[in-house]
Amino acid sequence: MPNHQVADLLRVSAPQVLAALVRRYGHFDTAEDAVQEALLAAATQWPGQGIPDNPRAWLITVASRRLTDLLRSEQARKQREETAARWVLPQDWLTPPADRQPTDSDDTVILLFLCCHPALSPPSEVALTLRAVGGLTTAEIARAFLVPEPTMTKRISRAKQTIKHSGVPFAPPALGERDARLAAVLHVLYLIFTEGYAATSGASLHRVELSTEAIRLTRLLHRLLPGDTEVAGLLALLLLTDARREARTGPGGELIPMEDQDRRRWNAAFIAEGIALITASLPRGVPGPYQLQAAIAALHDEAPSYPDTDWPQIMLLYERLLALVDNPMIALNHAVAVSMARGPHAAMKLVDDLEADGRLADDHRLHAVRAHLLETTGDTAAARAAYLLAAQHTLSIPQRRYLHARAARLPGETSG
């Protein structure tokens, strides 16, 4: 089997193997080290010797042996009965076999909840989720979030140590704390998708591996929690948003805004699935934030053109969303909807208030929206300056080129 196929298989298997070991041992950090050594052994041996009949069982066997060695070594080093009493070696296992088939999905979701531990900060939750559940390397995660690899290594290591010392068992959270933990899981998946769909830095507008992984994990979560309307709402939102990805860039990777996109390039299957999900979940109780955002995305995707979008309805949905969530980006999107429904002057007041708020002061999107509103009102000189200011505030090369191109279309001095 070619090396890239082995790598793909290992990436898919890694979280399942890690979940199986953590379920047995409860030592997240040590189990992760053992799994990495098993993956390295497979990457070295499989291309020449062939894939085992049951690759997952092979990986669990190798990782379990290595984990046993690591735990025994730790026992010998520490010599503390209290710590040693918590270690369970393979010969003492009382739980069912680690490679049992029926709990693969459950284990992965439990691992997802574990990575979104309440003691961790959101950046650490995201990093640990991508590392342990998504199978990304530390280097890939560091590049995605524009931090040096040693910094990300320390962040992930600290997160694993926090979980280790928390004493939280490898099990689904108790009913009393599930809602709070689930909210953290959904937030992490949303952050991962957002970075993949609109990369904050680099030469590419998208990081497809991140958005694809977020959708995969959210599908898994929805399959195990089919009655949770916010899980369904998040999955619908991700599908309805990702449906437009192919049309967001031109042949040279340049950004194409929604109003100029060829809607025939939108993913019809994702749109149909997303609309079915949100249609089924909205009637079941009071809609939450992800359901409302999915409903907005559905209105965009169903519209025959940008001007023909139901902007008044989108504006009202954003107002309902703002009543639930104090989020400046949602407020900025609301201002865009107001400009389409009521005109640019009504929206400009909202943008002014957002700028005074300060939370988006360094965000290029605030200045880009202001530039568009100024251009719409005919104040081309001010619009041009706002586009250039927006370009200075983004690390995304496609975004910066787009904003410079918008500025260049307007009268005034040439941009540098």
Short mmCIF file of C-alpha atoms in Angstrom, two decimals, residues 10-411:
data_model
loop_
_atom_site.label_atom_id
_atom_site.label_comp_id
_atom_site.label_asym_id
_atom_site.label_seq_id
_atom_site.Cartn_x
_atom_site.Cartn_y
_atom_site.Cartn_z
CA LEU A 10 -3.38 5.82 10.60
CA ARG A 11 -4.94 9.25 10.90
CA VAL A 12 -8.44 7.78 11.03
CA SER A 13 -7.40 5.01 13.45
CA ALA A 14 -5.43 7.17 15.88
CA PRO A 15 -8.34 8.65 17.90
CA GLN A 16 -10.08 5.28 18.07
CA VAL A 17 -6.94 3.60 19.45
CA LEU A 18 -6.32 6.44 21.90
CA ALA A 19 -9.91 6.31 23.11
CA ALA A 20 -9.67 2.55 23.66
CA LEU A 21 -6.53 2.92 25.76
CA VAL A 22 -7.76 5.88 27.78
CA ARG A 23 -11.02 4.06 28.50
CA ARG A 24 -8.96 1.24 30.01
CA TYR A 25 -6.18 3.10 31.77
CA GLY A 26 -7.42 6.60 32.43
CA HIS A 27 -3.91 8.00 31.76
CA PHE A 28 -4.52 10.41 28.89
CA ASP A 29 -0.98 11.73 28.48
CA THR A 30 0.79 8.37 28.81
CA ALA A 31 -1.70 6.66 26.52
CA GLU A 32 -1.17 9.34 23.91
CA ASP A 33 2.59 8.75 23.99
CA ALA A 34 2.04 5.00 23.59
CA VAL A 35 -0.31 5.49 20.65
CA GLN A 36 2.19 7.76 18.92
CA GLU A 37 4.85 5.06 19.20
CA ALA A 38 2.43 2.47 17.80
CA LEU A 39 1.63 4.78 14.88
CA LEU A 40 5.33 5.27 14.22
CA ALA A 41 5.86 1.50 14.23
CA ALA A 42 2.98 1.05 11.78
CA ALA A 43 4.23 3.81 9.48
CA THR A 44 7.63 2.10 9.41
CA GLN A 45 6.47 -1.51 8.98
CA TRP A 46 3.23 -1.49 7.02
CA PRO A 47 4.47 -0.04 3.71
CA GLY A 48 6.91 -2.95 3.36
CA GLN A 49 5.15 -5.76 5.22
CA GLY A 50 1.57 -4.97 4.27
CA ILE A 51 -1.47 -3.86 6.27
CA PRO A 52 -2.62 -6.32 8.98
CA ASP A 53 -6.04 -7.89 8.59
CA ASN A 54 -7.26 -5.85 11.56
CA PRO A 55 -5.12 -2.70 11.63
CA ARG A 56 -6.94 -1.17 14.60
CA ALA A 57 -6.43 -4.28 16.76
CA TRP A 58 -2.75 -4.35 15.72
CA LEU A 59 -2.33 -0.74 16.82
CA ILE A 60 -4.11 -1.33 20.12
CA THR A 61 -1.93 -4.36 20.85
CA VAL A 62 1.31 -2.51 20.14
CA ALA A 63 0.18 0.62 22.00
CA SER A 64 -0.99 -1.44 24.99
CA ARG A 65 2.39 -3.16 25.26
CA ARG A 66 4.17 0.16 25.11
CA LEU A 67 1.78 1.67 27.64
CA THR A 68 2.44 -1.20 30.00
CA ASP A 69 6.18 -0.54 29.70
CA LEU A 70 5.68 3.18 30.33
CA LEU A 71 3.50 2.62 33.38
CA ARG A 72 5.86 0.04 34.86
CA SER A 73 8.78 2.39 34.31
CA GLU A 74 6.85 5.15 36.02
CA GLN A 75 6.01 2.84 38.91
CA ALA A 76 9.66 1.98 39.38
CA ARG A 77 10.65 5.63 39.28
CA LYS A 78 8.06 7.01 41.65
CA GLN A 79 7.76 4.11 44.11
CA ARG A 80 4.64 5.55 45.61
CA GLU A 81 1.86 3.15 46.51
CA GLU A 82 -0.85 5.77 46.27
CA THR A 83 0.02 6.52 42.66
CA ALA A 84 0.75 2.91 41.77
CA ALA A 85 -2.64 1.82 43.11
CA ARG A 86 -4.35 3.82 40.36
CA TRP A 87 -2.45 2.03 37.59
CA VAL A 88 -4.14 -0.91 35.92
CA LEU A 89 -1.95 -3.20 33.90
CA PRO A 90 -3.36 -5.43 31.13
CA GLN A 91 -3.38 -8.57 33.25
CA ASP A 92 -5.61 -6.77 35.80
CA TRP A 93 -8.17 -5.42 33.31
CA LEU A 94 -11.75 -6.10 34.27
CA THR A 95 -13.43 -4.17 31.45
CA PRO A 96 -14.30 -5.68 28.04
CA PRO A 97 -11.57 -5.92 25.37
CA ALA A 98 -10.25 -2.56 24.16
CA ASP A 99 -10.83 -3.39 20.52
CA ARG A 100 -14.52 -4.19 20.93
CA GLN A 101 -16.42 -2.86 17.94
CA PRO A 102 -19.74 -1.49 19.29
CA THR A 103 -18.22 1.34 21.33
CA ASP A 104 -15.91 2.92 18.76
CA SER A 105 -18.15 5.92 18.18
CA ASP A 106 -19.01 6.26 21.87
CA ASP A 107 -15.32 6.21 22.80
CA THR A 108 -14.48 8.92 20.30
CA VAL A 109 -17.23 11.17 21.64
CA ILE A 110 -16.17 10.53 25.24
CA LEU A 111 -12.65 11.48 24.18
CA LEU A 112 -14.11 14.64 22.64
CA PHE A 113 -15.82 15.51 25.95
CA LEU A 114 -12.58 14.79 27.79
CA CYS A 115 -10.66 17.20 25.54
CA CYS A 116 -13.24 19.90 26.32
CA HIS A 117 -12.58 19.64 30.03
CA PRO A 118 -13.93 22.62 32.05
CA ALA A 119 -10.50 23.24 33.58
CA LEU A 120 -9.01 23.99 30.14
CA SER A 121 -9.03 27.30 28.30
CA PRO A 122 -10.78 27.40 24.89
CA PRO A 123 -7.46 27.53 22.96
CA SER A 124 -6.24 24.47 24.87
CA GLU A 125 -9.53 22.66 24.24
CA VAL A 126 -9.21 23.31 20.51
CA ALA A 127 -5.57 22.24 20.39
CA LEU A 128 -6.11 19.05 22.38
CA THR A 129 -9.21 18.11 20.36
CA LEU A 130 -7.35 18.49 17.08
CA ARG A 131 -4.41 16.50 18.43
CA ALA A 132 -6.19 13.64 20.15
CA VAL A 133 -9.47 13.34 18.25
CA GLY A 134 -8.67 14.92 14.90
CA GLY A 135 -5.31 13.23 14.49
CA LEU A 136 -3.50 16.39 13.39
CA THR A 137 0.17 16.74 14.21
CA THR A 138 1.35 19.41 16.61
CA ALA A 139 3.07 21.16 13.70
CA GLU A 140 -0.18 21.25 11.69
CA ILE A 141 -2.10 22.71 14.63
CA ALA A 142 0.61 25.30 15.25
CA ARG A 143 0.48 26.40 11.60
CA ALA A 144 -3.30 26.60 11.66
CA PHE A 145 -3.28 28.98 14.63
CA LEU A 146 -0.11 30.89 13.75
CA VAL A 147 1.97 30.01 16.80
CA PRO A 148 5.42 28.42 16.96
CA GLU A 149 5.41 24.64 17.24
CA PRO A 150 7.18 24.66 20.66
CA THR A 151 4.43 26.93 21.98
CA MET A 152 1.74 24.56 20.76
CA THR A 153 3.65 21.57 22.16
CA LYS A 154 3.66 23.19 25.61
CA ARG A 155 -0.02 24.10 25.33
CA ILE A 156 -1.01 20.52 24.50
CA SER A 157 1.29 19.09 27.17
CA ARG A 158 -0.19 21.36 29.83
CA ALA A 159 -3.70 20.42 28.74
CA LYS A 160 -2.93 16.71 29.06
CA GLN A 161 -1.40 17.24 32.49
CA THR A 162 -4.48 19.17 33.60
CA ILE A 163 -6.72 16.28 32.59
CA LYS A 164 -4.38 13.76 34.21
CA HIS A 165 -4.47 15.54 37.57
CA SER A 166 -8.18 16.30 37.43
CA GLY A 167 -9.14 12.73 38.25
CA VAL A 168 -11.99 12.82 35.72
CA PRO A 169 -12.72 9.24 34.60
CA PHE A 170 -12.92 8.20 30.97
CA ALA A 171 -16.71 8.10 30.87
CA PRO A 172 -19.60 10.21 29.59
CA PRO A 173 -20.16 13.30 31.80
CA ALA A 174 -22.89 13.00 34.40
CA LEU A 175 -26.28 14.27 33.32
CA GLY A 176 -25.98 17.30 35.57
CA GLU A 177 -22.82 18.54 33.84
CA ARG A 178 -23.45 17.22 30.32
CA ASP A 179 -25.14 20.36 29.01
CA ALA A 180 -22.27 22.62 30.09
CA ARG A 181 -19.67 20.21 28.69
CA LEU A 182 -21.66 19.77 25.48
CA ALA A 183 -21.74 23.55 25.00
CA ALA A 184 -17.93 23.56 25.22
CA VAL A 185 -17.68 20.69 22.71
CA LEU A 186 -19.94 22.48 20.23
CA HIS A 187 -17.96 25.70 20.64
CA VAL A 188 -14.68 23.90 19.98
CA LEU A 189 -16.07 22.22 16.85
CA TYR A 190 -17.38 25.58 15.64
CA LEU A 191 -13.96 27.21 16.19
CA ILE A 192 -12.20 24.43 14.32
CA PHE A 193 -14.59 24.74 11.39
CA THR A 194 -14.33 28.52 11.29
CA GLU A 195 -10.53 28.43 11.10
CA GLY A 196 -10.79 25.89 8.31
CA TYR A 197 -13.43 27.76 6.32
CA ALA A 198 -11.88 31.22 6.67
CA ALA A 199 -8.24 30.82 7.64
CA THR A 200 -7.00 33.74 9.68
CA SER A 201 -3.55 33.64 8.10
CA GLY A 202 -1.52 32.24 5.25
CA ALA A 203 -1.70 31.97 1.49
CA SER A 204 -4.91 29.94 1.30
CA LEU A 205 -8.41 31.10 2.11
CA HIS A 206 -9.29 27.61 3.41
CA ARG A 207 -7.76 24.91 5.57
CA VAL A 208 -9.91 22.08 4.29
CA GLU A 209 -8.48 19.52 6.72
CA LEU A 210 -9.85 21.56 9.64
CA SER A 211 -13.34 22.23 8.26
CA THR A 212 -13.68 18.63 7.08
CA GLU A 213 -12.64 17.29 10.47
CA ALA A 214 -15.10 19.58 12.26
CA ILE A 215 -17.94 18.31 10.07
CA ARG A 216 -16.91 14.67 10.61
CA LEU A 217 -16.86 15.03 14.39
CA THR A 218 -20.14 16.94 14.46
CA ARG A 219 -21.77 14.21 12.35
CA LEU A 220 -20.55 11.66 14.88
CA LEU A 221 -21.89 13.71 17.77
CA HIS A 222 -25.27 14.10 16.04
CA ARG A 223 -25.45 10.36 15.38
CA LEU A 224 -24.99 9.67 19.11
CA LEU A 225 -27.19 12.57 20.32
CA PRO A 226 -29.89 12.70 17.63
CA GLY A 227 -32.40 14.37 19.93
CA ASP A 228 -30.21 17.38 20.77
CA THR A 229 -31.42 20.29 18.64
CA GLU A 230 -28.29 22.40 19.06
CA VAL A 231 -26.07 19.53 17.87
CA ALA A 232 -28.35 19.25 14.83
CA GLY A 233 -28.22 23.02 14.44
CA LEU A 234 -24.43 23.09 14.46
CA LEU A 235 -24.20 20.28 11.91
CA ALA A 236 -26.71 22.09 9.68
CA LEU A 237 -24.76 25.35 10.04
CA LEU A 238 -21.44 23.72 9.09
CA LEU A 239 -22.94 21.93 6.08
CA LEU A 240 -24.83 24.99 4.81
CA THR A 241 -21.73 27.14 5.18
CA ASP A 242 -19.26 24.65 3.73
CA ALA A 243 -21.60 24.17 0.75
CA ARG A 244 -20.36 27.55 -0.56
CA ARG A 245 -16.64 26.82 -0.14
CA GLU A 246 -15.81 25.86 -3.74
CA ALA A 247 -17.39 29.05 -5.06
CA ARG A 248 -15.51 31.33 -2.62
CA THR A 249 -12.28 31.24 -4.61
CA GLY A 250 -11.39 31.86 -8.23
CA PRO A 251 -8.86 30.02 -10.43
CA GLY A 252 -5.95 31.81 -8.79
CA GLY A 253 -7.19 31.32 -5.24
CA GLU A 254 -8.61 34.83 -5.09
CA LEU A 255 -11.54 35.58 -2.80
CA ILE A 256 -14.99 35.82 -4.41
CA PRO A 257 -17.60 37.45 -2.15
CA MET A 258 -21.03 35.86 -1.86
CA GLU A 259 -22.73 38.42 -4.08
CA ASP A 260 -20.42 37.47 -6.97
CA GLN A 261 -20.33 33.70 -6.50
CA ASP A 262 -21.56 31.24 -9.10
CA ARG A 263 -24.28 29.51 -7.10
CA ARG A 264 -24.20 26.55 -9.44
CA ARG A 265 -20.90 25.63 -7.77
CA TRP A 266 -22.51 25.38 -4.36
CA ASN A 267 -22.75 21.84 -2.94
CA ALA A 268 -26.41 20.91 -3.47
CA ALA A 269 -26.14 17.74 -1.36
CA PHE A 270 -24.81 19.66 1.65
CA ILE A 271 -27.53 22.29 1.23
CA ALA A 272 -30.29 19.67 1.08
CA GLU A 273 -28.92 17.87 4.15
CA GLY A 274 -28.47 21.08 6.11
CA ILE A 275 -31.97 22.34 5.31
CA ALA A 276 -33.48 18.98 6.29
CA LEU A 277 -31.65 19.09 9.63
CA ILE A 278 -32.67 22.64 10.52
CA THR A 279 -36.24 22.12 9.31
CA ALA A 280 -36.58 19.12 11.60
CA SER A 281 -34.96 20.74 14.66
CA LEU A 282 -36.50 24.24 14.68
CA PRO A 283 -40.00 23.18 15.73
CA ARG A 284 -38.66 21.28 18.76
CA GLY A 285 -38.55 23.96 21.46
CA VAL A 286 -36.93 27.39 21.63
CA PRO A 287 -34.14 27.65 19.01
CA GLY A 288 -30.61 28.01 20.30
CA PRO A 289 -27.74 30.04 18.77
CA TYR A 290 -26.55 27.34 16.36
CA GLN A 291 -30.08 26.69 15.11
CA LEU A 292 -30.61 30.39 14.47
CA GLN A 293 -27.31 30.69 12.60
CA ALA A 294 -28.22 27.61 10.56
CA ALA A 295 -31.59 29.17 9.70
CA ILE A 296 -29.75 32.27 8.46
CA ALA A 297 -27.38 30.13 6.40
CA ALA A 298 -30.36 28.27 4.92
CA LEU A 299 -31.94 31.53 3.77
CA HIS A 300 -28.67 32.46 2.04
CA ASP A 301 -28.36 29.06 0.37
CA GLU A 302 -31.98 28.93 -0.80
CA ALA A 303 -31.95 32.42 -2.36
CA PRO A 304 -31.74 32.52 -6.17
CA SER A 305 -29.37 35.52 -5.99
CA TYR A 306 -27.77 37.87 -3.49
CA PRO A 307 -30.27 40.75 -3.95
CA ASP A 308 -33.20 38.29 -3.84
CA THR A 309 -32.16 36.96 -0.43
CA ASP A 310 -34.78 37.42 2.30
CA TRP A 311 -32.78 40.11 4.06
CA PRO A 312 -35.60 41.31 6.37
CA GLN A 313 -35.98 37.76 7.72
CA ILE A 314 -32.20 37.41 8.13
CA MET A 315 -32.12 40.74 9.98
CA LEU A 316 -34.83 39.55 12.38
CA LEU A 317 -33.02 36.24 12.97
CA TYR A 318 -29.83 38.11 13.82
CA GLU A 319 -31.79 40.21 16.31
CA ARG A 320 -33.08 37.04 17.99
CA LEU A 321 -29.53 35.71 18.01
CA LEU A 322 -28.16 38.89 19.60
CA ALA A 323 -30.75 38.54 22.35
CA LEU A 324 -29.09 35.22 23.24
CA VAL A 325 -25.41 35.90 22.53
CA ASP A 326 -23.33 39.03 23.08
CA ASN A 327 -20.98 38.54 20.16
CA PRO A 328 -19.52 41.46 18.17
CA MET A 329 -19.14 39.39 14.98
CA ILE A 330 -22.82 38.49 15.08
CA ALA A 331 -23.57 42.19 15.58
CA LEU A 332 -21.44 43.02 12.54
CA ASN A 333 -23.28 40.46 10.43
CA HIS A 334 -26.53 41.97 11.68
CA ALA A 335 -25.33 45.37 10.43
CA VAL A 336 -24.75 43.88 6.97
CA ALA A 337 -28.29 42.49 6.96
CA VAL A 338 -29.64 45.88 8.07
CA SER A 339 -27.81 47.56 5.20
CA MET A 340 -29.49 45.22 2.72
CA ALA A 341 -32.93 45.50 4.32
CA ARG A 342 -33.00 49.18 5.34
CA GLY A 343 -30.09 50.84 3.57
CA PRO A 344 -26.45 51.71 4.32
CA HIS A 345 -27.15 54.74 6.51
CA ALA A 346 -29.10 52.67 9.04
CA ALA A 347 -26.27 50.15 9.12
CA MET A 348 -23.52 52.77 9.51
CA LYS A 349 -24.82 53.75 12.95
CA LEU A 350 -24.52 50.11 14.06
CA VAL A 351 -20.97 49.89 12.72
CA ASP A 352 -20.06 53.11 14.56
CA ASP A 353 -21.39 51.61 17.79
CA LEU A 354 -19.36 48.45 17.21
CA GLU A 355 -16.20 50.45 16.64
CA ALA A 356 -16.81 52.36 19.87
CA ASP A 357 -17.31 49.02 21.64
CA GLY A 358 -13.66 48.25 20.89
CA ARG A 359 -13.79 44.46 20.66
CA LEU A 360 -13.43 44.53 16.86
CA ALA A 361 -11.04 47.48 16.73
CA ASP A 362 -8.25 45.35 15.20
CA ASP A 363 -10.48 43.10 13.11
CA HIS A 364 -10.30 43.67 9.36
CA ARG A 365 -13.94 42.70 8.92
CA LEU A 366 -15.22 45.77 10.76
CA HIS A 367 -13.25 48.09 8.47
CA ALA A 368 -14.24 46.09 5.39
CA VAL A 369 -17.95 46.41 6.20
CA ARG A 370 -17.52 50.14 6.83
CA ALA A 371 -15.71 50.46 3.49
CA HIS A 372 -18.55 48.71 1.67
CA LEU A 373 -21.16 50.93 3.31
CA LEU A 374 -19.18 54.07 2.44
CA GLU A 375 -18.81 52.89 -1.15
CA THR A 376 -22.57 52.26 -1.34
CA THR A 377 -23.32 55.79 -0.15
CA GLY A 378 -20.95 57.25 -2.75
CA ASP A 379 -18.17 58.37 -0.40
CA THR A 380 -15.51 56.68 -2.49
CA ALA A 381 -12.49 58.43 -0.95
CA ALA A 382 -13.42 57.37 2.57
CA ALA A 383 -14.34 53.89 1.30
CA ARG A 384 -10.96 53.52 -0.32
CA ALA A 385 -9.16 54.48 2.88
CA ALA A 386 -11.29 52.02 4.86
CA TYR A 387 -10.51 49.18 2.45
CA LEU A 388 -6.79 49.86 2.79
CA LEU A 389 -7.10 50.02 6.57
CA ALA A 390 -8.91 46.68 6.53
CA ALA A 391 -6.10 45.19 4.43
CA GLN A 392 -3.58 46.24 7.07
CA HIS A 393 -5.48 44.31 9.74
CA THR A 394 -5.58 40.87 8.12
CA LEU A 395 -2.92 38.16 7.97
CA SER A 396 -4.80 36.28 5.25
CA ILE A 397 -3.13 36.86 1.90
CA PRO A 398 -6.31 36.25 -0.20
CA GLN A 399 -8.27 38.63 2.03
CA ARG A 400 -5.58 41.28 1.76
CA ARG A 401 -5.42 41.00 -2.03
CA TYR A 402 -9.20 41.26 -2.27
CA LEU A 403 -9.30 44.38 -0.10
CA HIS A 404 -6.49 46.03 -2.08
CA ALA A 405 -8.35 45.20 -5.29
CA ARG A 406 -11.53 46.83 -3.92
CA ALA A 407 -9.56 49.93 -2.98
CA ALA A 408 -7.88 50.08 -6.40
CA ARG A 409 -11.28 50.30 -8.13
CA LEU A 410 -12.05 53.57 -6.39
CA PRO A 411 -10.69 57.05 -7.22
#
